[in-house]
Every structure is written in structure tokens, then in C-alpha cells.
């Protein structure tokens, strides 16, 4: 009776764990699944960067609008300069600052207060159309018509890969997919 107990303990020890073949097959399957998931994850990350910058720009415009109405002065969103990766005045890739424009010249002067600053994010491009290095929101909350194109770096703007922010003359901002939706 004592010997059969010893054999059953030894038999149980042999059935613990995985064999090398089982482990290699499992690792191979995990590698194949990871290789299949990686491209879609990269696309997902690009889309999230674009959405994050869209949200950041919309929040900046809304904040600037509230500040313009509250302070009774124009508030300007001014693109960050110098910007090494900017190719033209359309590009706001390095970010922007919002400030209370007391004298209405569209430039940040020594006596004017910076309300907030936003840094551009790597992998994302932002262009303003019509081309301008600043966007003014007047004291009543209205602004000039314009739009911001936000899209992944290394590609051109398209409704598939980017987002368009439409700014109305009334100061409202909304997200759209195509320039035809901005009017």
C-alpha cells in the first residue's frame, strides 16, 4: 500500500507543466496573432493622435471664445514660431498659444496675457485655411470663417485619414469629414 502511494505522487509530478513542443507551438501561434494585429494597431494609434489634436484644437477655440466674451477683448490663437517642420504659413504643427489681444494687432505684445499654450504632437499635422498664422475671436465670440485640417504626418489630408474643423463666422466650431461640409 505504501508503494502505490509513492508511485501516484511520482506519476503526478510527471504530468505537471508543459512540454517543450507545447510551449513552442503556443509561442508560434501568439507570434502569428501579434503579426496580424500590429498593422491595425498602428492605424488605430494614428487615428487616435488625429482625434486627440482635434479635441485639443476644439477645446482651445471654445476656451478662447469664452475668454473673449468674458474679457470684452479679442482673443487670438497664434501658431507657434519658429516651427522647423512647418512648410508654409498653413502649418500649425508645432502648436499654438491663445492670448488676450488688447490692441487688436494679432501679435503677442509684452502687456498681453497668454491664456494657454498647446504643443504640437509628433505624427500629426495641422493646417489652417485660408492661410494665416493666427485666428481671431472677437469680443462678442464671433470670428472669421476658416478651417483647420488635422491629419497624420507623412500623408496628405483626405476625408479618410483626417478631420476638418469648420469655424463659422458666429464663432462656432464643428468637426467635418469633407471641405464641402464647411460652409
JSON list of C-alpha atoms in Angstrom, two decimals:
[
{"chain": "A", "resi": 1, "resn": "UNK", "atom": "CA", "xyz": [0.00, 0.00, 0.00]},
{"chain": "A", "resi": 2, "resn": "UNK", "atom": "CA", "xyz": [2.84, 2.37, 0.82]},
{"chain": "A", "resi": 3, "resn": "UNK", "atom": "CA", "xyz": [4.49, 1.74, -2.56]},
{"chain": "A", "resi": 4, "resn": "UNK", "atom": "CA", "xyz": [1.36, 2.59, -4.58]},
{"chain": "A", "resi": 5, "resn": "UNK", "atom": "CA", "xyz": [1.17, 5.99, -2.83]},
{"chain": "A", "resi": 6, "resn": "UNK", "atom": "CA", "xyz": [4.74, 6.74, -3.84]},
{"chain": "A", "resi": 7, "resn": "UNK", "atom": "CA", "xyz": [4.02, 5.81, -7.46]},
{"chain": "A", "resi": 8, "resn": "UNK", "atom": "CA", "xyz": [0.98, 8.01, -7.65]},
{"chain": "A", "resi": 9, "resn": "UNK", "atom": "CA", "xyz": [2.98, 11.01, -6.35]},
{"chain": "A", "resi": 10, "resn": "UNK", "atom": "CA", "xyz": [5.71, 10.32, -8.92]},
{"chain": "A", "resi": 11, "resn": "UNK", "atom": "CA", "xyz": [3.09, 9.95, -11.66]},
{"chain": "A", "resi": 12, "resn": "UNK", "atom": "CA", "xyz": [1.55, 13.30, -10.68]},
{"chain": "A", "resi": 13, "resn": "UNK", "atom": "CA", "xyz": [4.94, 15.03, -10.86]},
{"chain": "A", "resi": 14, "resn": "UNK", "atom": "CA", "xyz": [5.42, 13.86, -14.44]},
{"chain": "A", "resi": 15, "resn": "UNK", "atom": "CA", "xyz": [2.09, 15.39, -15.58]},
{"chain": "A", "resi": 16, "resn": "UNK", "atom": "CA", "xyz": [2.82, 18.90, -14.25]},
{"chain": "A", "resi": 17, "resn": "UNK", "atom": "CA", "xyz": [3.79, 21.76, -16.63]},
{"chain": "A", "resi": 18, "resn": "UNK", "atom": "CA", "xyz": [4.11, 21.88, -20.40]},
{"chain": "A", "resi": 19, "resn": "UNK", "atom": "CA", "xyz": [6.36, 20.05, -22.76]},
{"chain": "A", "resi": 20, "resn": "UNK", "atom": "CA", "xyz": [8.80, 21.98, -24.89]},
{"chain": "A", "resi": 21, "resn": "UNK", "atom": "CA", "xyz": [6.79, 21.20, -28.03]},
{"chain": "A", "resi": 22, "resn": "UNK", "atom": "CA", "xyz": [3.57, 22.55, -26.47]},
{"chain": "A", "resi": 23, "resn": "UNK", "atom": "CA", "xyz": [5.34, 25.72, -25.41]},
{"chain": "A", "resi": 24, "resn": "UNK", "atom": "CA", "xyz": [6.88, 26.28, -28.87]},
{"chain": "A", "resi": 25, "resn": "UNK", "atom": "CA", "xyz": [3.53, 25.75, -30.63]},
{"chain": "A", "resi": 26, "resn": "UNK", "atom": "CA", "xyz": [1.83, 28.23, -28.28]},
{"chain": "A", "resi": 27, "resn": "UNK", "atom": "CA", "xyz": [4.57, 30.82, -28.78]},
{"chain": "A", "resi": 28, "resn": "UNK", "atom": "CA", "xyz": [4.35, 30.39, -32.56]},
{"chain": "A", "resi": 29, "resn": "UNK", "atom": "CA", "xyz": [0.58, 30.94, -32.53]},
{"chain": "A", "resi": 30, "resn": "UNK", "atom": "CA", "xyz": [0.97, 34.03, -30.34]},
{"chain": "A", "resi": 31, "resn": "UNK", "atom": "CA", "xyz": [3.61, 35.40, -32.73]},
{"chain": "A", "resi": 32, "resn": "UNK", "atom": "CA", "xyz": [1.30, 34.92, -35.72]},
{"chain": "A", "resi": 33, "resn": "UNK", "atom": "CA", "xyz": [-1.58, 36.65, -33.93]},
{"chain": "A", "resi": 34, "resn": "UNK", "atom": "CA", "xyz": [0.67, 39.57, -32.92]},
{"chain": "A", "resi": 35, "resn": "UNK", "atom": "CA", "xyz": [1.90, 39.97, -36.50]},
{"chain": "A", "resi": 36, "resn": "UNK", "atom": "CA", "xyz": [-1.69, 40.11, -37.74]},
{"chain": "A", "resi": 37, "resn": "UNK", "atom": "CA", "xyz": [-2.74, 42.65, -35.10]},
{"chain": "A", "resi": 38, "resn": "UNK", "atom": "CA", "xyz": [0.23, 45.06, -35.42]},
{"chain": "A", "resi": 39, "resn": "UNK", "atom": "CA", "xyz": [-0.84, 46.89, -38.63]},
{"chain": "A", "resi": 40, "resn": "UNK", "atom": "CA", "xyz": [-4.36, 47.54, -37.39]},
{"chain": "A", "resi": 41, "resn": "UNK", "atom": "CA", "xyz": [-2.97, 48.76, -34.07]},
{"chain": "A", "resi": 42, "resn": "UNK", "atom": "CA", "xyz": [-0.71, 51.24, -35.91]},
{"chain": "A", "resi": 43, "resn": "UNK", "atom": "CA", "xyz": [-3.73, 52.59, -37.83]},
{"chain": "A", "resi": 44, "resn": "UNK", "atom": "CA", "xyz": [-5.65, 52.84, -34.59]},
{"chain": "A", "resi": 45, "resn": "UNK", "atom": "CA", "xyz": [-2.85, 54.87, -32.98]},
{"chain": "A", "resi": 46, "resn": "UNK", "atom": "CA", "xyz": [-2.69, 57.26, -35.97]},
{"chain": "A", "resi": 47, "resn": "UNK", "atom": "CA", "xyz": [-6.44, 57.82, -35.77]},
{"chain": "A", "resi": 48, "resn": "UNK", "atom": "CA", "xyz": [-6.24, 58.44, -32.02]},
{"chain": "A", "resi": 49, "resn": "UNK", "atom": "CA", "xyz": [-3.49, 61.06, -32.49]},
{"chain": "A", "resi": 50, "resn": "UNK", "atom": "CA", "xyz": [-5.65, 62.90, -35.03]},
{"chain": "A", "resi": 51, "resn": "UNK", "atom": "CA", "xyz": [-8.70, 62.75, -32.76]},
{"chain": "A", "resi": 52, "resn": "UNK", "atom": "CA", "xyz": [-6.64, 63.94, -29.80]},
{"chain": "A", "resi": 53, "resn": "UNK", "atom": "CA", "xyz": [-5.40, 67.00, -31.73]},
{"chain": "A", "resi": 54, "resn": "UNK", "atom": "CA", "xyz": [-8.93, 67.68, -32.97]},
{"chain": "A", "resi": 55, "resn": "UNK", "atom": "CA", "xyz": [-10.20, 67.66, -29.40]},
{"chain": "A", "resi": 56, "resn": "UNK", "atom": "CA", "xyz": [-7.31, 69.89, -28.29]},
{"chain": "A", "resi": 57, "resn": "UNK", "atom": "CA", "xyz": [-8.00, 72.44, -31.03]},
{"chain": "A", "resi": 58, "resn": "UNK", "atom": "CA", "xyz": [-11.75, 72.44, -30.37]},
{"chain": "A", "resi": 59, "resn": "UNK", "atom": "CA", "xyz": [-11.14, 72.96, -26.65]},
{"chain": "A", "resi": 60, "resn": "UNK", "atom": "CA", "xyz": [-8.73, 75.84, -27.38]},
{"chain": "A", "resi": 61, "resn": "UNK", "atom": "CA", "xyz": [-11.23, 77.56, -29.65]},
{"chain": "A", "resi": 62, "resn": "UNK", "atom": "CA", "xyz": [-14.05, 77.12, -27.12]},
{"chain": "A", "resi": 63, "resn": "UNK", "atom": "CA", "xyz": [-11.83, 78.42, -24.30]},
{"chain": "A", "resi": 64, "resn": "UNK", "atom": "CA", "xyz": [-10.73, 81.41, -26.41]},
{"chain": "A", "resi": 65, "resn": "UNK", "atom": "CA", "xyz": [-14.35, 82.18, -27.24]},
{"chain": "A", "resi": 66, "resn": "UNK", "atom": "CA", "xyz": [-15.37, 82.15, -23.58]},
{"chain": "A", "resi": 67, "resn": "UNK", "atom": "CA", "xyz": [-12.39, 84.34, -22.66]},
{"chain": "A", "resi": 68, "resn": "UNK", "atom": "CA", "xyz": [-13.16, 86.84, -25.44]},
{"chain": "A", "resi": 69, "resn": "UNK", "atom": "CA", "xyz": [-16.75, 87.22, -24.26]},
{"chain": "A", "resi": 70, "resn": "UNK", "atom": "CA", "xyz": [-15.77, 87.36, -20.57]},
{"chain": "A", "resi": 71, "resn": "UNK", "atom": "CA", "xyz": [-12.92, 89.87, -21.00]},
{"chain": "A", "resi": 72, "resn": "UNK", "atom": "CA", "xyz": [-14.62, 92.01, -23.65]},
{"chain": "A", "resi": 73, "resn": "UNK", "atom": "CA", "xyz": [-11.46, 91.85, -25.82]},
{"chain": "A", "resi": 74, "resn": "UNK", "atom": "CA", "xyz": [-10.44, 89.84, -28.85]},
{"chain": "A", "resi": 75, "resn": "UNK", "atom": "CA", "xyz": [-8.60, 86.61, -28.15]},
{"chain": "A", "resi": 76, "resn": "UNK", "atom": "CA", "xyz": [-6.13, 85.34, -30.73]},
{"chain": "A", "resi": 77, "resn": "UNK", "atom": "CA", "xyz": [-4.91, 81.82, -31.42]},
{"chain": "A", "resi": 78, "resn": "UNK", "atom": "CA", "xyz": [-1.37, 82.31, -32.72]},
{"chain": "A", "resi": 79, "resn": "UNK", "atom": "CA", "xyz": [0.65, 79.49, -34.26]},
{"chain": "A", "resi": 80, "resn": "UNK", "atom": "CA", "xyz": [3.95, 78.70, -32.56]},
{"chain": "A", "resi": 81, "resn": "UNK", "atom": "CA", "xyz": [7.00, 80.04, -34.37]},
{"chain": "A", "resi": 82, "resn": "UNK", "atom": "CA", "xyz": [9.67, 79.20, -35.22]},
{"chain": "A", "resi": 83, "resn": "UNK", "atom": "CA", "xyz": [8.47, 75.78, -36.31]},
{"chain": "A", "resi": 84, "resn": "UNK", "atom": "CA", "xyz": [11.15, 73.71, -38.06]},
{"chain": "A", "resi": 85, "resn": "UNK", "atom": "CA", "xyz": [8.70, 71.18, -39.51]},
{"chain": "A", "resi": 86, "resn": "UNK", "atom": "CA", "xyz": [6.27, 73.81, -40.87]},
{"chain": "A", "resi": 87, "resn": "UNK", "atom": "CA", "xyz": [6.47, 74.05, -44.64]},
{"chain": "A", "resi": 88, "resn": "UNK", "atom": "CA", "xyz": [4.11, 77.01, -45.09]},
{"chain": "A", "resi": 89, "resn": "UNK", "atom": "CA", "xyz": [2.02, 79.54, -43.11]},
{"chain": "A", "resi": 90, "resn": "UNK", "atom": "CA", "xyz": [-0.79, 76.99, -43.30]},
{"chain": "A", "resi": 91, "resn": "UNK", "atom": "CA", "xyz": [1.06, 74.67, -40.92]},
{"chain": "A", "resi": 92, "resn": "UNK", "atom": "CA", "xyz": [0.33, 74.81, -37.20]},
{"chain": "A", "resi": 93, "resn": "UNK", "atom": "CA", "xyz": [2.26, 71.58, -36.48]},
{"chain": "A", "resi": 94, "resn": "UNK", "atom": "CA", "xyz": [4.31, 72.98, -33.58]},
{"chain": "A", "resi": 95, "resn": "UNK", "atom": "CA", "xyz": [1.28, 74.17, -31.64]},
{"chain": "A", "resi": 96, "resn": "UNK", "atom": "CA", "xyz": [-0.33, 77.48, -30.75]},
{"chain": "A", "resi": 97, "resn": "UNK", "atom": "CA", "xyz": [-0.94, 79.96, -27.96]},
{"chain": "A", "resi": 98, "resn": "UNK", "atom": "CA", "xyz": [-4.12, 81.82, -27.05]},
{"chain": "A", "resi": 99, "resn": "UNK", "atom": "CA", "xyz": [-3.77, 85.37, -25.74]},
{"chain": "A", "resi": 100, "resn": "UNK", "atom": "CA", "xyz": [-5.93, 88.39, -24.99]},
{"chain": "A", "resi": 101, "resn": "UNK", "atom": "CA", "xyz": [-5.23, 90.80, -27.87]},
{"chain": "A", "resi": 102, "resn": "UNK", "atom": "CA", "xyz": [-5.74, 94.18, -26.17]},
{"chain": "A", "resi": 103, "resn": "UNK", "atom": "CA", "xyz": [-4.68, 96.35, -29.13]},
{"chain": "A", "resi": 104, "resn": "UNK", "atom": "CA", "xyz": [-6.15, 94.18, -31.92]},
{"chain": "A", "resi": 105, "resn": "UNK", "atom": "CA", "xyz": [-2.93, 93.78, -33.90]},
{"chain": "A", "resi": 106, "resn": "UNK", "atom": "CA", "xyz": [-2.92, 89.94, -33.92]},
{"chain": "A", "resi": 107, "resn": "UNK", "atom": "CA", "xyz": [0.57, 89.82, -32.39]},
{"chain": "A", "resi": 108, "resn": "UNK", "atom": "CA", "xyz": [1.54, 88.92, -28.85]},
{"chain": "A", "resi": 109, "resn": "UNK", "atom": "CA", "xyz": [2.83, 92.09, -27.18]},
{"chain": "A", "resi": 110, "resn": "UNK", "atom": "CA", "xyz": [4.57, 92.43, -23.81]},
{"chain": "A", "resi": 111, "resn": "UNK", "atom": "CA", "xyz": [1.48, 93.73, -21.99]},
{"chain": "A", "resi": 112, "resn": "UNK", "atom": "CA", "xyz": [-0.84, 90.95, -23.27]},
{"chain": "A", "resi": 113, "resn": "UNK", "atom": "CA", "xyz": [-1.67, 87.84, -21.29]},
{"chain": "A", "resi": 114, "resn": "UNK", "atom": "CA", "xyz": [-1.12, 84.32, -22.63]},
{"chain": "A", "resi": 115, "resn": "UNK", "atom": "CA", "xyz": [-4.21, 82.34, -21.64]},
{"chain": "A", "resi": 116, "resn": "UNK", "atom": "CA", "xyz": [-2.95, 78.91, -22.64]},
{"chain": "A", "resi": 117, "resn": "UNK", "atom": "CA", "xyz": [-0.45, 77.17, -24.89]},
{"chain": "A", "resi": 118, "resn": "UNK", "atom": "CA", "xyz": [-0.70, 73.88, -26.74]},
{"chain": "A", "resi": 119, "resn": "UNK", "atom": "CA", "xyz": [2.29, 71.93, -28.04]},
{"chain": "A", "resi": 120, "resn": "UNK", "atom": "CA", "xyz": [2.00, 70.09, -31.35]},
{"chain": "A", "resi": 121, "resn": "UNK", "atom": "CA", "xyz": [2.33, 66.34, -31.22]},
{"chain": "A", "resi": 122, "resn": "UNK", "atom": "CA", "xyz": [4.70, 64.24, -33.29]},
{"chain": "A", "resi": 123, "resn": "UNK", "atom": "CA", "xyz": [2.97, 62.28, -36.01]},
{"chain": "A", "resi": 124, "resn": "UNK", "atom": "CA", "xyz": [0.18, 64.82, -36.53]},
{"chain": "A", "resi": 125, "resn": "UNK", "atom": "CA", "xyz": [-0.12, 67.74, -38.97]},
{"chain": "A", "resi": 126, "resn": "UNK", "atom": "CA", "xyz": [-2.42, 70.77, -38.65]},
{"chain": "A", "resi": 127, "resn": "UNK", "atom": "CA", "xyz": [-3.08, 73.28, -41.44]},
{"chain": "A", "resi": 128, "resn": "UNK", "atom": "CA", "xyz": [-5.23, 76.40, -41.39]},
{"chain": "A", "resi": 129, "resn": "UNK", "atom": "CA", "xyz": [-7.14, 77.51, -44.44]},
{"chain": "A", "resi": 130, "resn": "UNK", "atom": "CA", "xyz": [-7.22, 80.26, -45.56]},
{"chain": "A", "resi": 131, "resn": "UNK", "atom": "CA", "xyz": [-3.53, 80.55, -44.75]},
{"chain": "A", "resi": 132, "resn": "UNK", "atom": "CA", "xyz": [-2.85, 82.61, -41.64]},
{"chain": "A", "resi": 133, "resn": "UNK", "atom": "CA", "xyz": [-0.55, 82.47, -38.66]},
{"chain": "A", "resi": 134, "resn": "UNK", "atom": "CA", "xyz": [-3.36, 83.50, -36.31]},
{"chain": "A", "resi": 135, "resn": "UNK", "atom": "CA", "xyz": [-7.12, 83.18, -35.82]},
{"chain": "A", "resi": 136, "resn": "UNK", "atom": "CA", "xyz": [-9.02, 85.96, -34.05]},
{"chain": "A", "resi": 137, "resn": "UNK", "atom": "CA", "xyz": [-12.11, 85.52, -31.93]},
{"chain": "A", "resi": 138, "resn": "UNK", "atom": "CA", "xyz": [-13.77, 88.88, -31.33]},
{"chain": "A", "resi": 139, "resn": "UNK", "atom": "CA", "xyz": [-15.16, 90.19, -28.04]},
{"chain": "A", "resi": 140, "resn": "UNK", "atom": "CA", "xyz": [-18.70, 89.04, -28.87]},
{"chain": "A", "resi": 141, "resn": "UNK", "atom": "CA", "xyz": [-17.49, 85.48, -29.57]},
{"chain": "A", "resi": 142, "resn": "UNK", "atom": "CA", "xyz": [-17.70, 85.71, -33.35]},
{"chain": "A", "resi": 143, "resn": "UNK", "atom": "CA", "xyz": [-14.77, 85.11, -35.67]},
{"chain": "A", "resi": 144, "resn": "UNK", "atom": "CA", "xyz": [-13.81, 84.92, -39.32]},
{"chain": "A", "resi": 145, "resn": "UNK", "atom": "CA", "xyz": [-14.61, 81.84, -41.35]},
{"chain": "A", "resi": 146, "resn": "UNK", "atom": "CA", "xyz": [-11.81, 79.33, -41.52]},
{"chain": "A", "resi": 147, "resn": "UNK", "atom": "CA", "xyz": [-10.97, 75.69, -41.19]},
{"chain": "A", "resi": 148, "resn": "UNK", "atom": "CA", "xyz": [-8.25, 73.52, -39.74]},
{"chain": "A", "resi": 149, "resn": "UNK", "atom": "CA", "xyz": [-7.21, 70.27, -41.40]},
{"chain": "A", "resi": 150, "resn": "UNK", "atom": "CA", "xyz": [-5.81, 67.71, -38.97]},
{"chain": "A", "resi": 151, "resn": "UNK", "atom": "CA", "xyz": [-4.21, 64.58, -40.39]},
{"chain": "A", "resi": 152, "resn": "UNK", "atom": "CA", "xyz": [-1.33, 62.11, -39.84]},
{"chain": "A", "resi": 153, "resn": "UNK", "atom": "CA", "xyz": [2.19, 63.27, -40.71]},
{"chain": "A", "resi": 154, "resn": "UNK", "atom": "CA", "xyz": [3.64, 61.73, -43.84]},
{"chain": "A", "resi": 155, "resn": "UNK", "atom": "CA", "xyz": [0.36, 61.83, -45.75]},
{"chain": "A", "resi": 156, "resn": "UNK", "atom": "CA", "xyz": [-1.85, 64.39, -47.44]},
{"chain": "A", "resi": 157, "resn": "UNK", "atom": "CA", "xyz": [-5.19, 65.41, -45.96]},
{"chain": "A", "resi": 158, "resn": "UNK", "atom": "CA", "xyz": [-8.12, 63.30, -47.08]},
{"chain": "A", "resi": 159, "resn": "UNK", "atom": "CA", "xyz": [-11.56, 62.60, -45.60]},
{"chain": "A", "resi": 160, "resn": "UNK", "atom": "CA", "xyz": [-10.38, 59.03, -44.93]},
{"chain": "A", "resi": 161, "resn": "UNK", "atom": "CA", "xyz": [-7.36, 59.83, -42.77]},
{"chain": "A", "resi": 162, "resn": "UNK", "atom": "CA", "xyz": [-8.08, 63.31, -41.41]},
{"chain": "A", "resi": 163, "resn": "UNK", "atom": "CA", "xyz": [-10.56, 65.58, -39.72]},
{"chain": "A", "resi": 164, "resn": "UNK", "atom": "CA", "xyz": [-11.68, 69.03, -40.73]},
{"chain": "A", "resi": 165, "resn": "UNK", "atom": "CA", "xyz": [-12.63, 71.66, -38.14]},
{"chain": "A", "resi": 166, "resn": "UNK", "atom": "CA", "xyz": [-15.02, 74.24, -39.57]},
{"chain": "A", "resi": 167, "resn": "UNK", "atom": "CA", "xyz": [-15.15, 77.66, -37.92]},
{"chain": "A", "resi": 168, "resn": "UNK", "atom": "CA", "xyz": [-18.27, 79.68, -38.62]},
{"chain": "A", "resi": 169, "resn": "UNK", "atom": "CA", "xyz": [-18.47, 83.48, -38.62]},
{"chain": "A", "resi": 170, "resn": "UNK", "atom": "CA", "xyz": [-20.57, 83.17, -35.48]},
{"chain": "A", "resi": 171, "resn": "UNK", "atom": "CA", "xyz": [-17.60, 81.60, -33.68]},
{"chain": "A", "resi": 172, "resn": "UNK", "atom": "CA", "xyz": [-18.89, 78.04, -33.55]},
{"chain": "A", "resi": 173, "resn": "UNK", "atom": "CA", "xyz": [-16.60, 75.16, -34.36]},
{"chain": "A", "resi": 174, "resn": "UNK", "atom": "CA", "xyz": [-17.63, 71.74, -35.61]},
{"chain": "A", "resi": 175, "resn": "UNK", "atom": "CA", "xyz": [-15.94, 68.66, -36.96]},
{"chain": "A", "resi": 176, "resn": "UNK", "atom": "CA", "xyz": [-16.49, 67.54, -40.55]},
{"chain": "A", "resi": 177, "resn": "UNK", "atom": "CA", "xyz": [-15.02, 65.00, -42.96]},
{"chain": "A", "resi": 178, "resn": "UNK", "atom": "CA", "xyz": [-15.05, 67.00, -46.20]},
{"chain": "A", "resi": 179, "resn": "UNK", "atom": "CA", "xyz": [-14.49, 70.63, -47.26]},
{"chain": "A", "resi": 180, "resn": "UNK", "atom": "CA", "xyz": [-17.96, 70.61, -48.87]},
{"chain": "A", "resi": 181, "resn": "UNK", "atom": "CA", "xyz": [-19.39, 70.25, -45.34]},
{"chain": "A", "resi": 182, "resn": "UNK", "atom": "CA", "xyz": [-17.74, 73.53, -44.29]},
{"chain": "A", "resi": 183, "resn": "UNK", "atom": "CA", "xyz": [-19.83, 76.48, -45.38]}
]
